Amino acid sequence: MAAGDAVQVRPARGALRPLVSGATLVALLALLFGLPWWTLTVAARWPAPVVAAGTSVFVVALVAFPVLMYLGHGRRRLDAAARAGDTLLGLVWILFVWALLGNVARLPLAAAGVADPVRSRAVAVGAAVVSVVLAVWGYSEAMRVPRVRRVDVTVDRLGAGLDGVRVVLLTDTHYGPIDRARWSARTIEVVNGLAADIVCHTGDIADGTVDQRRAQAAPLGAVRARLARVYVTGNHEYYGEAEGWIEHMRTLGWEPLHNRHLVVERGGARLVVAGVDDVTAASSGVAGHRADHAAALAGTLRAR
């Protein structure tokens, strides 16, 4: 090959991946914000000032959303930004779904003889009203103390002394950017009212570090159980500091079952309570964390 010959080199696939990912993200955001914008403003043929105002709101929301998510869930972890970004995501997702359903509803409206702009405005108003109602209902449900569901479980060969043992399962508390310390306290009051023998927290305790969520998690220290309080990690602990939460739960009086077990006893009967790390722990990069059932049950034959 001569020194002056041109050589065409194809870009490596890895170099194109950020471009593809970025283009995909832009397309998804454009669709997520664009469909509600078109349905609620342009398609409804509102007067020009209404369309301009609505367009301005959607443009500001579209530009602000990735910034808020980066500041709230990136390295800086600003709770105010996370609250705003998460709320915006919830609202625009509800609007997107109902704008989509509203556009489907155009067909029967057209078949019924409803002409534009009445048809499009009915769709726009309907989608907006339903979205607001669902957003308010969703917030109230999120802040409500969870309902108690009672389930009878039969365990073969359970000793008579442990017959009727009461286990309370508490999970996915997700203490996060929205301060739910009061919710946490009310939830623990309900848990304590169940007169549990064993209380299990099965992970996703918080979104954030111990220092960020200490006040919200504090009521967990008041949980009462006759035989044991046990805890295992969920996948969200591995987004923050799994080791920190394991140690903090220990200081609150809980037994972290980090691939281990304990034995509870009552009336001469014994029960092995074992726990493993979340299945995502192995890929989290946290040393020594993975779901290890063999380690969790090691020695249980002797414990029986």
PDB file of C-alpha atoms in Angstrom:
ATOM      1  CA  MET A   1       0.000   0.000   0.000  1.00  0.00           C
ATOM      2  CA  ALA A   2       1.399   3.385  -0.965  1.00  0.00           C
ATOM      3  CA  ALA A   3       1.992   5.965   1.714  1.00  0.00           C
ATOM      4  CA  GLY A   4      -0.495   8.331   0.123  1.00  0.00           C
ATOM      5  CA  ASP A   5      -3.331   5.817  -0.116  1.00  0.00           C
ATOM      6  CA  ALA A   6      -6.374   6.695   1.974  1.00  0.00           C
ATOM      7  CA  VAL A   7      -7.605   4.157   4.477  1.00  0.00           C
ATOM      8  CA  GLN A   8     -11.227   4.160   5.578  1.00  0.00           C
ATOM      9  CA  VAL A   9     -11.622   3.050   9.167  1.00  0.00           C
ATOM     10  CA  ARG A  10     -15.009   2.110  10.545  1.00  0.00           C
ATOM     11  CA  PRO A  11     -15.771   3.565  13.952  1.00  0.00           C
ATOM     12  CA  ALA A  12     -15.777   1.047  16.726  1.00  0.00           C
ATOM     13  CA  ARG A  13     -19.149  -0.084  17.960  1.00  0.00           C
ATOM     14  CA  GLY A  14     -18.288   1.109  21.448  1.00  0.00           C
ATOM     15  CA  ALA A  15     -17.795   4.649  20.180  1.00  0.00           C
ATOM     16  CA  LEU A  16     -21.292   4.695  18.714  1.00  0.00           C
ATOM     17  CA  ARG A  17     -22.986   3.392  21.830  1.00  0.00           C
ATOM     18  CA  PRO A  18     -23.177   6.774  23.632  1.00  0.00           C
ATOM     19  CA  LEU A  19     -24.637   8.350  20.492  1.00  0.00           C
ATOM     20  CA  VAL A  20     -27.250   5.617  20.156  1.00  0.00           C
ATOM     21  CA  SER A  21     -28.112   5.818  23.843  1.00  0.00           C
ATOM     22  CA  GLY A  22     -28.360   9.595  23.711  1.00  0.00           C
ATOM     23  CA  ALA A  23     -30.534   9.555  20.602  1.00  0.00           C
ATOM     24  CA  THR A  24     -32.808   6.936  22.157  1.00  0.00           C
ATOM     25  CA  LEU A  25     -33.171   8.987  25.328  1.00  0.00           C
ATOM     26  CA  VAL A  26     -33.985  12.146  23.376  1.00  0.00           C
ATOM     27  CA  ALA A  27     -36.566  10.279  21.322  1.00  0.00           C
ATOM     28  CA  LEU A  28     -38.225   8.820  24.419  1.00  0.00           C
ATOM     29  CA  LEU A  29     -38.383  12.205  26.150  1.00  0.00           C
ATOM     30  CA  ALA A  30     -39.770  13.833  23.012  1.00  0.00           C
ATOM     31  CA  LEU A  31     -42.500  11.193  22.851  1.00  0.00           C
ATOM     32  CA  LEU A  32     -43.201  11.265  26.597  1.00  0.00           C
ATOM     33  CA  PHE A  33     -43.656  15.039  26.671  1.00  0.00           C
ATOM     34  CA  GLY A  34     -44.702  15.544  23.062  1.00  0.00           C
ATOM     35  CA  LEU A  35     -47.848  13.428  22.985  1.00  0.00           C
ATOM     36  CA  PRO A  36     -49.464  15.132  26.013  1.00  0.00           C
ATOM     37  CA  TRP A  37     -48.414  18.538  24.652  1.00  0.00           C
ATOM     38  CA  TRP A  38     -49.969  17.854  21.237  1.00  0.00           C
ATOM     39  CA  THR A  39     -53.139  16.335  22.719  1.00  0.00           C
ATOM     40  CA  LEU A  40     -53.765  18.973  25.380  1.00  0.00           C
ATOM     41  CA  THR A  41     -52.816  22.072  23.358  1.00  0.00           C
ATOM     42  CA  VAL A  42     -52.353  21.874  19.586  1.00  0.00           C
ATOM     43  CA  ALA A  43     -54.872  19.176  18.649  1.00  0.00           C
ATOM     44  CA  ALA A  44     -57.570  20.796  20.802  1.00  0.00           C
ATOM     45  CA  ARG A  45     -57.385  23.998  18.720  1.00  0.00           C
ATOM     46  CA  TRP A  46     -57.507  26.281  21.718  1.00  0.00           C
ATOM     47  CA  PRO A  47     -57.035  30.025  21.181  1.00  0.00           C
ATOM     48  CA  ALA A  48     -53.461  31.025  20.388  1.00  0.00           C
ATOM     49  CA  PRO A  49     -52.646  32.421  23.866  1.00  0.00           C
ATOM     50  CA  VAL A  50     -53.736  29.117  25.476  1.00  0.00           C
ATOM     51  CA  VAL A  51     -51.622  27.099  23.040  1.00  0.00           C
ATOM     52  CA  ALA A  52     -48.631  29.385  23.666  1.00  0.00           C
ATOM     53  CA  ALA A  53     -48.979  29.112  27.434  1.00  0.00           C
ATOM     54  CA  GLY A  54     -49.366  25.338  27.316  1.00  0.00           C
ATOM     55  CA  THR A  55     -46.402  24.999  24.981  1.00  0.00           C
ATOM     56  CA  SER A  56     -44.246  27.094  27.316  1.00  0.00           C
ATOM     57  CA  VAL A  57     -45.145  24.861  30.267  1.00  0.00           C
ATOM     58  CA  PHE A  58     -44.223  21.676  28.392  1.00  0.00           C
ATOM     59  CA  VAL A  59     -40.974  23.129  27.030  1.00  0.00           C
ATOM     60  CA  VAL A  60     -39.850  24.246  30.490  1.00  0.00           C
ATOM     61  CA  ALA A  61     -40.769  20.826  31.913  1.00  0.00           C
ATOM     62  CA  LEU A  62     -38.915  18.999  29.124  1.00  0.00           C
ATOM     63  CA  VAL A  63     -35.741  21.041  29.619  1.00  0.00           C
ATOM     64  CA  ALA A  64     -35.894  20.896  33.422  1.00  0.00           C
ATOM     65  CA  PHE A  65     -36.575  17.166  33.710  1.00  0.00           C
ATOM     66  CA  PRO A  66     -33.130  15.719  32.798  1.00  0.00           C
ATOM     67  CA  VAL A  67     -31.414  18.454  34.839  1.00  0.00           C
ATOM     68  CA  LEU A  68     -33.508  17.651  37.914  1.00  0.00           C
ATOM     69  CA  MET A  69     -32.950  13.907  37.544  1.00  0.00           C
ATOM     70  CA  TYR A  70     -29.199  14.410  37.173  1.00  0.00           C
ATOM     71  CA  LEU A  71     -28.973  16.645  40.228  1.00  0.00           C
ATOM     72  CA  GLY A  72     -31.310  14.478  42.259  1.00  0.00           C
ATOM     73  CA  HIS A  73     -30.065  11.007  41.375  1.00  0.00           C
ATOM     74  CA  GLY A  74     -26.536  11.667  40.176  1.00  0.00           C
ATOM     75  CA  ARG A  75     -23.472  12.211  42.291  1.00  0.00           C
ATOM     76  CA  ARG A  76     -24.837  15.301  44.052  1.00  0.00           C
ATOM     77  CA  ARG A  77     -28.052  13.584  45.249  1.00  0.00           C
ATOM     78  CA  LEU A  78     -29.949  16.797  45.990  1.00  0.00           C
ATOM     79  CA  ASP A  79     -33.226  15.817  47.625  1.00  0.00           C
ATOM     80  CA  ALA A  80     -35.076  18.921  46.427  1.00  0.00           C
ATOM     81  CA  ALA A  81     -34.128  18.171  42.823  1.00  0.00           C
ATOM     82  CA  ALA A  82     -35.017  14.495  43.228  1.00  0.00           C
ATOM     83  CA  ARG A  83     -38.444  15.374  44.625  1.00  0.00           C
ATOM     84  CA  ALA A  84     -39.147  17.756  41.747  1.00  0.00           C
ATOM     85  CA  GLY A  85     -37.807  15.380  39.086  1.00  0.00           C
ATOM     86  CA  ASP A  86     -39.652  12.337  40.405  1.00  0.00           C
ATOM     87  CA  THR A  87     -42.886  14.291  40.727  1.00  0.00           C
ATOM     88  CA  LEU A  88     -42.522  15.610  37.189  1.00  0.00           C
ATOM     89  CA  LEU A  89     -41.875  12.096  35.887  1.00  0.00           C
ATOM     90  CA  GLY A  90     -44.982  10.784  37.607  1.00  0.00           C
ATOM     91  CA  LEU A  91     -47.161  13.590  36.297  1.00  0.00           C
ATOM     92  CA  VAL A  92     -45.952  13.424  32.698  1.00  0.00           C
ATOM     93  CA  TRP A  93     -46.255   9.635  32.650  1.00  0.00           C
ATOM     94  CA  ILE A  94     -49.894   9.813  33.782  1.00  0.00           C
ATOM     95  CA  LEU A  95     -50.543  12.515  31.175  1.00  0.00           C
ATOM     96  CA  PHE A  96     -48.855  10.431  28.480  1.00  0.00           C
ATOM     97  CA  VAL A  97     -50.943   7.333  29.216  1.00  0.00           C
ATOM     98  CA  TRP A  98     -54.230   9.207  29.291  1.00  0.00           C
ATOM     99  CA  ALA A  99     -53.365  11.308  26.254  1.00  0.00           C
ATOM    100  CA  LEU A 100     -52.715   8.045  24.404  1.00  0.00           C
ATOM    101  CA  LEU A 101     -56.011   6.559  25.586  1.00  0.00           C
ATOM    102  CA  GLY A 102     -57.766   9.823  24.788  1.00  0.00           C
ATOM    103  CA  ASN A 103     -56.548   9.726  21.217  1.00  0.00           C
ATOM    104  CA  VAL A 104     -57.860   6.178  20.906  1.00  0.00           C
ATOM    105  CA  ALA A 105     -61.196   7.494  22.214  1.00  0.00           C
ATOM    106  CA  ARG A 106     -61.354   9.852  19.224  1.00  0.00           C
ATOM    107  CA  LEU A 107     -62.553   6.955  17.077  1.00  0.00           C
ATOM    108  CA  PRO A 108     -65.823   6.232  18.910  1.00  0.00           C
ATOM    109  CA  LEU A 109     -66.412   9.966  19.341  1.00  0.00           C
ATOM    110  CA  ALA A 110     -65.998  10.470  15.617  1.00  0.00           C
ATOM    111  CA  ALA A 111     -68.276   7.506  14.932  1.00  0.00           C
ATOM    112  CA  ALA A 112     -70.871   9.107  17.222  1.00  0.00           C
ATOM    113  CA  GLY A 113     -70.791  12.244  15.095  1.00  0.00           C
ATOM    114  CA  VAL A 114     -68.858  14.491  17.504  1.00  0.00           C
ATOM    115  CA  ALA A 115     -66.960  16.937  15.297  1.00  0.00           C
ATOM    116  CA  ASP A 116     -63.797  18.931  15.924  1.00  0.00           C
ATOM    117  CA  PRO A 117     -62.890  21.044  17.766  1.00  0.00           C
ATOM    118  CA  VAL A 118     -65.414  19.694  20.303  1.00  0.00           C
ATOM    119  CA  ARG A 119     -64.068  16.152  19.939  1.00  0.00           C
ATOM    120  CA  SER A 120     -60.418  17.124  20.462  1.00  0.00           C
ATOM    121  CA  ARG A 121     -61.243  19.474  23.322  1.00  0.00           C
ATOM    122  CA  ALA A 122     -63.276  16.773  25.050  1.00  0.00           C
ATOM    123  CA  VAL A 123     -60.284  14.439  24.758  1.00  0.00           C
ATOM    124  CA  ALA A 124     -57.918  17.118  26.085  1.00  0.00           C
ATOM    125  CA  VAL A 125     -60.111  18.061  29.045  1.00  0.00           C
ATOM    126  CA  GLY A 126     -60.863  14.427  29.842  1.00  0.00           C
ATOM    127  CA  ALA A 127     -57.191  13.442  29.813  1.00  0.00           C
ATOM    128  CA  ALA A 128     -56.255  16.423  31.998  1.00  0.00           C
ATOM    129  CA  VAL A 129     -59.028  15.838  34.555  1.00  0.00           C
ATOM    130  CA  VAL A 130     -58.368  12.107  34.868  1.00  0.00           C
ATOM    131  CA  SER A 131     -54.629  12.749  35.208  1.00  0.00           C
ATOM    132  CA  VAL A 132     -55.124  15.260  38.023  1.00  0.00           C
ATOM    133  CA  VAL A 133     -57.479  12.902  39.865  1.00  0.00           C
ATOM    134  CA  LEU A 134     -55.048   9.992  39.536  1.00  0.00           C
ATOM    135  CA  ALA A 135     -52.096  12.118  40.648  1.00  0.00           C
ATOM    136  CA  VAL A 136     -53.918  13.237  43.800  1.00  0.00           C
ATOM    137  CA  TRP A 137     -55.123   9.698  44.506  1.00  0.00           C
ATOM    138  CA  GLY A 138     -51.624   8.293  43.945  1.00  0.00           C
ATOM    139  CA  TYR A 139     -50.073  10.774  46.362  1.00  0.00           C
ATOM    140  CA  SER A 140     -52.631   9.969  49.049  1.00  0.00           C
ATOM    141  CA  GLU A 141     -52.021   6.248  48.581  1.00  0.00           C
ATOM    142  CA  ALA A 142     -48.249   6.720  48.794  1.00  0.00           C
ATOM    143  CA  MET A 143     -48.553   8.615  52.080  1.00  0.00           C
ATOM    144  CA  ARG A 144     -51.158   6.276  53.575  1.00  0.00           C
ATOM    145  CA  VAL A 145     -50.151   3.727  56.190  1.00  0.00           C
ATOM    146  CA  PRO A 146     -50.021   0.351  54.388  1.00  0.00           C
ATOM    147  CA  ARG A 147     -52.969  -1.981  54.771  1.00  0.00           C
ATOM    148  CA  VAL A 148     -52.398  -5.146  56.774  1.00  0.00           C
ATOM    149  CA  ARG A 149     -52.888  -8.401  54.912  1.00  0.00           C
ATOM    150  CA  ARG A 150     -53.181 -11.534  57.031  1.00  0.00           C
ATOM    151  CA  VAL A 151     -52.079 -14.863  55.552  1.00  0.00           C
ATOM    152  CA  ASP A 152     -52.071 -18.279  57.202  1.00  0.00           C
ATOM    153  CA  VAL A 153     -48.943 -20.291  56.372  1.00  0.00           C
ATOM    154  CA  THR A 154     -48.568 -24.015  57.027  1.00  0.00           C
ATOM    155  CA  VAL A 155     -45.035 -25.184  57.803  1.00  0.00           C
ATOM    156  CA  ASP A 156     -44.469 -28.918  57.719  1.00  0.00           C
ATOM    157  CA  ARG A 157     -42.908 -30.402  60.858  1.00  0.00           C
ATOM    158  CA  LEU A 158     -43.229 -27.150  62.816  1.00  0.00           C
ATOM    159  CA  GLY A 159     -43.032 -27.975  66.504  1.00  0.00           C
ATOM    160  CA  ALA A 160     -46.148 -27.568  68.610  1.00  0.00           C
ATOM    161  CA  GLY A 161     -44.456 -24.903  70.720  1.00  0.00           C
ATOM    162  CA  LEU A 162     -44.287 -22.621  67.693  1.00  0.00           C
ATOM    163  CA  ASP A 163     -47.812 -23.316  66.479  1.00  0.00           C
ATOM    164  CA  GLY A 164     -49.469 -19.976  65.771  1.00  0.00           C
ATOM    165  CA  VAL A 165     -46.178 -18.074  65.642  1.00  0.00           C
ATOM    166  CA  ARG A 166     -46.899 -14.636  64.187  1.00  0.00           C
ATOM    167  CA  VAL A 167     -44.511 -13.223  61.564  1.00  0.00           C
ATOM    168  CA  VAL A 168     -44.880  -9.626  60.367  1.00  0.00           C
ATOM    169  CA  LEU A 169     -43.307  -8.817  57.005  1.00  0.00           C
ATOM    170  CA  LEU A 170     -42.283  -5.205  56.423  1.00  0.00           C
ATOM    171  CA  THR A 171     -40.669  -4.363  53.103  1.00  0.00           C
ATOM    172  CA  ASP A 172     -39.862  -1.645  50.561  1.00  0.00           C
ATOM    173  CA  THR A 173     -40.098   1.280  52.960  1.00  0.00           C
ATOM    174  CA  HIS A 174     -38.041   3.311  50.461  1.00  0.00           C
ATOM    175  CA  TYR A 175     -37.215   6.214  52.754  1.00  0.00           C
ATOM    176  CA  GLY A 176     -36.168   8.850  50.256  1.00  0.00           C
ATOM    177  CA  PRO A 177     -36.193  12.495  49.168  1.00  0.00           C
ATOM    178  CA  ILE A 178     -39.749  12.986  50.438  1.00  0.00           C
ATOM    179  CA  ASP A 179     -39.529  13.154  54.232  1.00  0.00           C
ATOM    180  CA  ARG A 180     -41.777  10.369  55.526  1.00  0.00           C
ATOM    181  CA  ALA A 181     -40.660  10.276  59.136  1.00  0.00           C
ATOM    182  CA  ARG A 182     -44.255  10.670  60.339  1.00  0.00           C
ATOM    183  CA  TRP A 183     -45.414   7.960  57.930  1.00  0.00           C
ATOM    184  CA  SER A 184     -42.662   5.711  59.250  1.00  0.00           C
ATOM    185  CA  ALA A 185     -43.723   6.284  62.863  1.00  0.00           C
ATOM    186  CA  ARG A 186     -47.386   5.548  62.069  1.00  0.00           C
ATOM    187  CA  THR A 187     -46.418   2.395  60.184  1.00  0.00           C
ATOM    188  CA  ILE A 188     -44.405   1.108  63.133  1.00  0.00           C
ATOM    189  CA  GLU A 189     -47.376   1.765  65.423  1.00  0.00           C
ATOM    190  CA  VAL A 190     -49.430  -0.541  63.188  1.00  0.00           C
ATOM    191  CA  VAL A 191     -46.657  -3.170  63.212  1.00  0.00           C
ATOM    192  CA  ASN A 192     -46.445  -3.087  67.010  1.00  0.00           C
ATOM    193  CA  GLY A 193     -50.211  -3.429  67.228  1.00  0.00           C
ATOM    194  CA  LEU A 194     -49.934  -6.841  65.537  1.00  0.00           C
ATOM    195  CA  ALA A 195     -48.136  -8.392  68.527  1.00  0.00           C
ATOM    196  CA  ALA A 196     -45.527 -10.111  66.376  1.00  0.00           C
ATOM    197  CA  ASP A 197     -43.245 -12.942  67.381  1.00  0.00           C
ATOM    198  CA  ILE A 198     -40.904 -12.300  64.447  1.00  0.00           C
ATOM    199  CA  VAL A 199     -40.626  -9.120  62.377  1.00  0.00           C
ATOM    200  CA  CYS A 200     -38.821  -9.245  59.019  1.00  0.00           C
ATOM    201  CA  HIS A 201     -37.736  -6.278  56.928  1.00  0.00           C
ATOM    202  CA  THR A 202     -36.975  -7.728  53.517  1.00  0.00           C
ATOM    203  CA  GLY A 203     -35.085  -4.872  51.947  1.00  0.00           C
ATOM    204  CA  ASP A 204     -35.283  -1.671  49.914  1.00  0.00           C
ATOM    205  CA  ILE A 205     -35.201   0.172  53.190  1.00  0.00           C
ATOM    206  CA  ALA A 206     -34.168   3.494  51.681  1.00  0.00           C
ATOM    207  CA  ASP A 207     -33.042   5.430  48.633  1.00  0.00           C
ATOM    208  CA  GLY A 208     -29.958   7.169  49.923  1.00  0.00           C
ATOM    209  CA  THR A 209     -27.349   6.864  52.615  1.00  0.00           C
ATOM    210  CA  VAL A 210     -27.835   6.315  56.330  1.00  0.00           C
ATOM    211  CA  ASP A 211     -26.952   9.938  57.064  1.00  0.00           C
ATOM    212  CA  GLN A 212     -29.574  11.139  54.574  1.00  0.00           C
ATOM    213  CA  ARG A 213     -32.378   8.885  55.863  1.00  0.00           C
ATOM    214  CA  ARG A 214     -31.509   8.462  59.539  1.00  0.00           C
ATOM    215  CA  ALA A 215     -34.561  10.351  60.849  1.00  0.00           C
ATOM    216  CA  GLN A 216     -36.975   8.440  58.613  1.00  0.00           C
ATOM    217  CA  ALA A 217     -35.491   5.077  59.620  1.00  0.00           C
ATOM    218  CA  ALA A 218     -35.364   5.904  63.345  1.00  0.00           C
ATOM    219  CA  PRO A 219     -38.852   4.468  64.144  1.00  0.00           C
ATOM    220  CA  LEU A 220     -37.592   1.023  63.089  1.00  0.00           C
ATOM    221  CA  GLY A 221     -35.720   0.963  66.377  1.00  0.00           C
ATOM    222  CA  ALA A 222     -39.075   0.911  68.209  1.00  0.00           C
ATOM    223  CA  VAL A 223     -40.354  -2.256  66.507  1.00  0.00           C
ATOM    224  CA  ARG A 224     -41.339  -4.909  69.053  1.00  0.00           C
ATOM    225  CA  ALA A 225     -41.032  -8.665  68.476  1.00  0.00           C
ATOM    226  CA  ARG A 226     -41.041 -11.476  71.022  1.00  0.00           C
ATOM    227  CA  LEU A 227     -38.493 -13.695  69.294  1.00  0.00           C
ATOM    228  CA  ALA A 228     -36.538 -11.830  66.608  1.00  0.00           C
ATOM    229  CA  ARG A 229     -36.240  -8.789  64.349  1.00  0.00           C
ATOM    230  CA  VAL A 230     -34.406  -9.688  61.154  1.00  0.00           C
ATOM    231  CA  TYR A 231     -33.355  -7.765  58.053  1.00  0.00           C
ATOM    232  CA  VAL A 232     -32.023  -8.567  54.582  1.00  0.00           C
ATOM    233  CA  THR A 233     -30.885  -6.195  51.859  1.00  0.00           C
ATOM    234  CA  GLY A 234     -32.865  -5.304  48.758  1.00  0.00           C
ATOM    235  CA  ASN A 235     -31.521  -4.048  45.455  1.00  0.00           C
ATOM    236  CA  HIS A 236     -31.892  -0.378  46.427  1.00  0.00           C
ATOM    237  CA  GLU A 237     -29.384  -0.720  49.254  1.00  0.00           C
ATOM    238  CA  TYR A 238     -26.791  -1.427  46.575  1.00  0.00           C
ATOM    239  CA  TYR A 239     -27.499   1.913  44.902  1.00  0.00           C
ATOM    240  CA  GLY A 240     -26.286   3.596  48.084  1.00  0.00           C
ATOM    241  CA  GLU A 241     -24.389   1.980  50.910  1.00  0.00           C
ATOM    242  CA  ALA A 242     -25.445  -1.581  51.697  1.00  0.00           C
ATOM    243  CA  GLU A 243     -22.825  -2.063  54.399  1.00  0.00           C
ATOM    244  CA  GLY A 244     -23.910   1.169  56.062  1.00  0.00           C
ATOM    245  CA  TRP A 245     -27.539   0.043  56.229  1.00  0.00           C
ATOM    246  CA  ILE A 246     -26.600  -3.379  57.546  1.00  0.00           C
ATOM    247  CA  GLU A 247     -24.613  -1.800  60.356  1.00  0.00           C
ATOM    248  CA  HIS A 248     -27.282   0.806  61.074  1.00  0.00           C
ATOM    249  CA  MET A 249     -30.000  -1.824  61.344  1.00  0.00           C
ATOM    250  CA  ARG A 250     -27.778  -3.657  63.793  1.00  0.00           C
ATOM    251  CA  THR A 251     -27.501  -0.522  65.926  1.00  0.00           C
ATOM    252  CA  LEU A 252     -31.323  -0.269  65.861  1.00  0.00           C
ATOM    253  CA  GLY A 253     -31.544  -3.737  67.374  1.00  0.00           C
ATOM    254  CA  TRP A 254     -32.196  -5.791  64.249  1.00  0.00           C
ATOM    255  CA  GLU A 255     -30.337  -8.940  63.178  1.00  0.00           C
ATOM    256  CA  PRO A 256     -29.029  -8.500  59.622  1.00  0.00           C
ATOM    257  CA  LEU A 257     -29.154 -11.905  57.917  1.00  0.00           C
ATOM    258  CA  HIS A 258     -26.231 -11.305  55.569  1.00  0.00           C
ATOM    259  CA  ASN A 259     -26.115 -14.863  54.150  1.00  0.00           C
ATOM    260  CA  ARG A 260     -26.648 -16.296  57.607  1.00  0.00           C
ATOM    261  CA  HIS A 261     -29.393 -17.609  59.842  1.00  0.00           C
ATOM    262  CA  LEU A 262     -30.567 -17.622  63.404  1.00  0.00           C
ATOM    263  CA  VAL A 263     -32.685 -20.068  65.357  1.00  0.00           C
ATOM    264  CA  VAL A 264     -35.721 -19.026  67.362  1.00  0.00           C
ATOM    265  CA  GLU A 265     -37.191 -21.238  70.049  1.00  0.00           C
ATOM    266  CA  ARG A 266     -40.458 -21.394  71.936  1.00  0.00           C
ATOM    267  CA  GLY A 267     -42.026 -24.164  73.980  1.00  0.00           C
ATOM    268  CA  GLY A 268     -39.225 -26.558  73.093  1.00  0.00           C
ATOM    269  CA  ALA A 269     -39.747 -26.080  69.329  1.00  0.00           C
ATOM    270  CA  ARG A 270     -37.109 -24.507  67.099  1.00  0.00           C
ATOM    271  CA  LEU A 271     -37.317 -22.638  63.798  1.00  0.00           C
ATOM    272  CA  VAL A 272     -34.488 -21.647  61.453  1.00  0.00           C
ATOM    273  CA  VAL A 273     -34.843 -18.117  60.082  1.00  0.00           C
ATOM    274  CA  ALA A 274     -32.376 -17.604  57.222  1.00  0.00           C
ATOM    275  CA  GLY A 275     -31.672 -14.707  54.889  1.00  0.00           C
ATOM    276  CA  VAL A 276     -29.542 -13.963  51.840  1.00  0.00           C
ATOM    277  CA  ASP A 277     -28.378 -10.798  50.100  1.00  0.00           C
ATOM    278  CA  ASP A 278     -30.425  -9.446  47.217  1.00  0.00           C
ATOM    279  CA  VAL A 279     -29.852 -11.204  43.903  1.00  0.00           C
ATOM    280  CA  THR A 280     -28.336  -8.002  42.461  1.00  0.00           C
ATOM    281  CA  ALA A 281     -25.645  -7.873  45.153  1.00  0.00           C
ATOM    282  CA  ALA A 282     -23.198  -9.997  43.153  1.00  0.00           C
ATOM    283  CA  SER A 283     -22.979  -7.376  40.397  1.00  0.00           C
ATOM    284  CA  SER A 284     -22.977  -4.385  42.750  1.00  0.00           C
ATOM    285  CA  GLY A 285     -19.229  -4.297  43.335  1.00  0.00           C
ATOM    286  CA  VAL A 286     -19.667  -4.527  47.119  1.00  0.00           C
ATOM    287  CA  ALA A 287     -17.105  -7.062  48.304  1.00  0.00           C
ATOM    288  CA  GLY A 288     -18.496 -10.182  49.913  1.00  0.00           C
ATOM    289  CA  HIS A 289     -22.090  -9.559  48.889  1.00  0.00           C
ATOM    290  CA  ARG A 290     -24.104 -12.068  46.870  1.00  0.00           C
ATOM    291  CA  ALA A 291     -27.064 -14.342  47.404  1.00  0.00           C
ATOM    292  CA  ASP A 292     -25.433 -17.372  49.044  1.00  0.00           C
ATOM    293  CA  HIS A 293     -28.067 -19.861  50.146  1.00  0.00           C
ATOM    294  CA  ALA A 294     -25.520 -22.484  51.149  1.00  0.00           C
ATOM    295  CA  ALA A 295     -23.809 -20.064  53.529  1.00  0.00           C
ATOM    296  CA  ALA A 296     -27.135 -18.897  54.926  1.00  0.00           C
ATOM    297  CA  LEU A 297     -28.182 -22.467  55.755  1.00  0.00           C
ATOM    298  CA  ALA A 298     -24.773 -23.770  56.838  1.00  0.00           C
ATOM    299  CA  GLY A 299     -25.095 -25.689  60.097  1.00  0.00           C
ATOM    300  CA  THR A 300     -28.889 -25.785  60.103  1.00  0.00           C
ATOM    301  CA  LEU A 301     -28.938 -29.587  60.342  1.00  0.00           C
ATOM    302  CA  ARG A 302     -27.258 -29.236  63.711  1.00  0.00           C
ATOM    303  CA  ALA A 303     -29.715 -26.475  64.667  1.00  0.00           C
ATOM    304  CA  ARG A 304     -32.792 -28.655  64.103  1.00  0.00           C
TER     305      ARG A 304
END
